[in-house]
Amino acid sequence: MEYQELTLDGFDAESSNKTSMKNTGKTVAIFLKDDYFVRGAGLPGRFKAEKVEFHWGQSNGSDGSEHSINGRRFPVEVSLS
């Protein structure tokens, strides 16, 4: 149950000109205005994705992830919300 498959619906379609992006230097946020959905991985249903965020560290080897898996952090993390 810990690492179930996540399914992304609609992410193979080109986004419209309503999609926007913001770069803070260590985070990029992509604000999704079209119909993109996430399901699976133990979620209780299908959810509309509103934002994709990437976080990274100061260099390739640094821990840029805000969260960890089994205590291990990674250079980059992606979050869907």
CSV table of C-alpha atoms in Angstrom, one decimal:
chain,number,residue,atom,x,y,z
A,1,MET,CA,0.0,0.0,0.0
A,2,GLU,CA,2.9,2.4,0.6
A,3,TYR,CA,4.0,2.8,-3.0
A,4,GLN,CA,0.8,2.3,-5.0
A,5,GLU,CA,0.6,3.5,-8.6
A,6,LEU,CA,-0.5,7.1,-9.1
A,7,THR,CA,-2.5,7.7,-12.3
A,8,LEU,CA,-2.5,11.1,-14.0
A,9,ASP,CA,-5.4,11.8,-16.3
A,10,GLY,CA,-5.3,14.6,-18.9
A,11,PHE,CA,-1.6,15.4,-18.5
A,12,ASP,CA,-0.8,14.1,-22.0
A,13,ALA,CA,-2.9,17.0,-23.4
A,14,GLU,CA,-1.3,20.4,-24.3
A,15,SER,CA,-2.2,23.1,-21.8
A,16,SER,CA,-4.1,26.2,-22.8
A,17,ASN,CA,-2.7,29.7,-22.5
A,18,LYS,CA,-4.5,30.0,-19.1
A,19,THR,CA,-1.8,27.9,-17.4
A,20,SER,CA,0.9,30.0,-15.7
A,21,MET,CA,4.2,29.4,-13.9
A,22,LYS,CA,6.1,31.2,-11.1
A,23,ASN,CA,9.8,30.6,-10.3
A,24,THR,CA,11.2,31.7,-6.9
A,25,GLY,CA,14.7,30.4,-7.5
A,26,LYS,CA,14.3,27.1,-5.5
A,27,THR,CA,10.6,26.4,-6.3
A,28,VAL,CA,8.7,26.4,-9.6
A,29,ALA,CA,4.9,26.4,-9.3
A,30,ILE,CA,2.8,25.6,-12.4
A,31,PHE,CA,-0.9,26.7,-11.9
A,32,LEU,CA,-3.1,24.4,-13.9
A,33,LYS,CA,-6.3,25.9,-15.3
A,34,ASP,CA,-7.3,23.0,-17.6
A,35,ASP,CA,-8.7,19.6,-16.7
A,36,TYR,CA,-6.0,17.5,-15.1
A,37,PHE,CA,-6.8,14.8,-12.7
A,38,VAL,CA,-5.0,12.5,-10.2
A,39,ARG,CA,-6.3,9.1,-9.0
A,40,GLY,CA,-5.0,5.8,-7.5
A,41,ALA,CA,-2.2,5.5,-4.9
A,42,GLY,CA,-4.8,4.9,-2.2
A,43,LEU,CA,-6.7,8.1,-2.9
A,44,PRO,CA,-10.5,7.8,-2.2
A,45,GLY,CA,-11.4,9.1,-5.6
A,46,ARG,CA,-10.4,11.2,-8.6
A,47,PHE,CA,-9.2,14.7,-7.8
A,48,LYS,CA,-8.6,17.8,-10.0
A,49,ALA,CA,-5.0,18.9,-10.0
A,50,GLU,CA,-4.7,22.7,-9.5
A,51,LYS,CA,-0.9,23.1,-9.1
A,52,VAL,CA,2.4,21.2,-9.7
A,53,GLU,CA,5.4,22.4,-7.7
A,54,PHE,CA,9.0,21.4,-8.0
A,55,HIS,CA,11.5,22.1,-5.1
A,56,TRP,CA,15.2,21.6,-5.4
A,57,GLY,CA,18.4,22.2,-3.3
A,58,GLN,CA,21.2,24.6,-3.8
A,59,SER,CA,23.3,22.1,-5.8
A,60,ASN,CA,22.8,18.7,-7.6
A,61,GLY,CA,23.8,16.7,-4.5
A,62,SER,CA,21.9,18.8,-1.8
A,63,ASP,CA,18.7,17.7,-0.2
A,64,GLY,CA,16.0,19.9,-1.9
A,65,SER,CA,13.0,17.8,-1.0
A,66,GLU,CA,10.7,19.0,1.7
A,67,HIS,CA,9.6,15.5,2.5
A,68,SER,CA,11.4,12.2,2.8
A,69,ILE,CA,10.8,8.5,2.0
A,70,ASN,CA,12.0,6.1,4.7
A,71,GLY,CA,14.2,9.0,6.1
A,72,ARG,CA,15.9,9.7,2.8
A,73,ARG,CA,15.7,13.1,1.2
A,74,PHE,CA,16.3,13.8,-2.5
A,75,PRO,CA,17.7,16.7,-4.7
A,76,VAL,CA,14.3,17.4,-6.3
A,77,GLU,CA,10.7,16.9,-5.1
A,78,VAL,CA,7.5,17.3,-7.1
A,79,SER,CA,4.1,18.0,-5.4
A,80,LEU,CA,0.6,17.8,-7.0
A,81,SER,CA,-2.2,19.7,-5.3
